[in-house]
Amino acid sequence: MRCPLCSGPVREADGRLACEVGHEVAEDDLRESTDARLAEALWMAIEALDSEAQVLGLLGRGSDNRFADDAASQAAMLPDFARRHAGHIDA
Ligand SMILES: [Zn+2]
């Protein structure tokens, strides 16, 4: 769990959530920021896989493009995963 204000680790102590700096974190804010971080990470992965598929496709023109096809199919699976695990994502 990361603090929405400073990205520091959040811990639960004495019935409250707070980061090491002392920012007290509301449960709704923690959930919202965690969803946003997950969405950002997933879209970064999707973009990286798309780029890899394009590069492998360029480099492997005229030969077996199995690796490019693998990267493209993995990139195609991630938006579904993103929609299921971070409900506010539009793809
Ligand atoms: Zn903090």
Coordinates of C-alpha atoms and ligand atoms in Angstrom, one line a residue:
M1 CA 0.0 0.0 0.0
R2 CA 1.3 3.4 -1.0
C3 CA 0.4 6.8 0.4
P4 CA -1.6 8.9 -2.2
L5 CA 0.3 12.0 -1.1
C6 CA 3.9 11.0 -1.0
S7 CA 3.9 7.4 -2.4
G8 CA 5.6 6.1 0.8
P9 CA 4.5 2.8 2.3
V10 CA 1.2 2.8 4.3
R11 CA 0.8 0.8 7.4
E12 CA -2.1 0.1 9.7
A13 CA -1.6 0.9 13.4
D14 CA -4.0 1.5 16.2
G15 CA -6.9 1.2 13.8
R16 CA -5.7 3.9 11.4
L17 CA -3.8 3.9 8.1
A18 CA -0.8 6.2 7.9
C19 CA 2.4 6.4 5.9
E20 CA 5.9 6.7 7.5
V21 CA 5.8 10.5 7.1
G22 CA 2.6 10.6 9.0
H23 CA 0.0 11.3 6.4
E24 CA -3.2 9.8 7.6
V25 CA -4.9 8.0 4.7
A26 CA -8.7 7.4 4.3
E27 CA -9.7 4.0 3.1
D28 CA -11.5 5.5 0.0
D29 CA -8.4 7.5 -0.9
L30 CA -6.2 4.4 -0.5
R31 CA -8.5 2.3 -2.7
E32 CA -8.7 5.1 -5.4
S33 CA -5.0 5.6 -5.5
T34 CA -4.3 1.9 -5.6
D35 CA -6.7 1.5 -8.5
A36 CA -5.0 4.4 -10.3
R37 CA -1.5 2.9 -9.8
L38 CA -2.7 -0.5 -11.0
A39 CA -4.3 1.1 -14.1
E40 CA -1.1 3.1 -14.9
A41 CA 1.1 0.0 -14.5
L42 CA -1.2 -2.1 -16.7
W43 CA -1.2 0.5 -19.4
M44 CA 2.5 0.8 -19.3
A45 CA 2.8 -3.0 -19.7
I46 CA 0.3 -2.9 -22.6
E47 CA 2.3 -0.1 -24.3
A48 CA 5.6 -2.0 -23.8
L49 CA 4.1 -5.2 -25.2
D50 CA 2.7 -3.4 -28.2
S51 CA 6.1 -1.8 -28.8
E52 CA 7.8 -5.1 -28.5
A53 CA 5.4 -6.7 -31.0
Q54 CA 6.1 -3.9 -33.5
V55 CA 9.9 -4.1 -33.1
L56 CA 9.9 -7.9 -33.3
G57 CA 7.6 -7.6 -36.3
L58 CA 10.0 -5.2 -38.0
L59 CA 13.1 -7.3 -37.2
G60 CA 11.5 -10.6 -38.2
R61 CA 10.0 -9.6 -41.5
G62 CA 10.0 -12.5 -43.9
S63 CA 10.7 -15.1 -41.2
D64 CA 8.9 -16.8 -38.4
N65 CA 7.3 -14.0 -36.3
R66 CA 6.3 -16.2 -33.4
F67 CA 7.8 -13.9 -30.8
A68 CA 6.0 -10.9 -32.3
D69 CA 2.7 -12.8 -32.4
D70 CA 3.2 -13.8 -28.7
A71 CA 3.8 -10.2 -27.7
A72 CA 0.8 -9.0 -29.6
S73 CA -1.5 -11.6 -28.1
Q74 CA -0.2 -10.8 -24.6
A75 CA -0.8 -7.1 -25.2
A76 CA -4.4 -8.0 -26.4
M77 CA -5.1 -9.9 -23.2
L78 CA -4.1 -7.2 -20.8
P79 CA -6.9 -4.7 -21.5
D80 CA -9.5 -7.3 -20.4
F81 CA -7.5 -7.9 -17.3
A82 CA -7.2 -4.2 -16.7
R83 CA -11.0 -3.8 -17.0
R84 CA -11.7 -6.6 -14.5
H85 CA -9.2 -5.4 -11.9
A86 CA -9.5 -1.6 -12.2
G87 CA -13.1 -0.8 -12.9
H88 CA -12.6 2.8 -14.0
I89 CA -10.4 2.0 -16.9
D90 CA -11.7 2.8 -20.4
A91 CA -10.0 0.9 -23.2
Ligands
ZN1 ZN 2.6 10.0 2.9

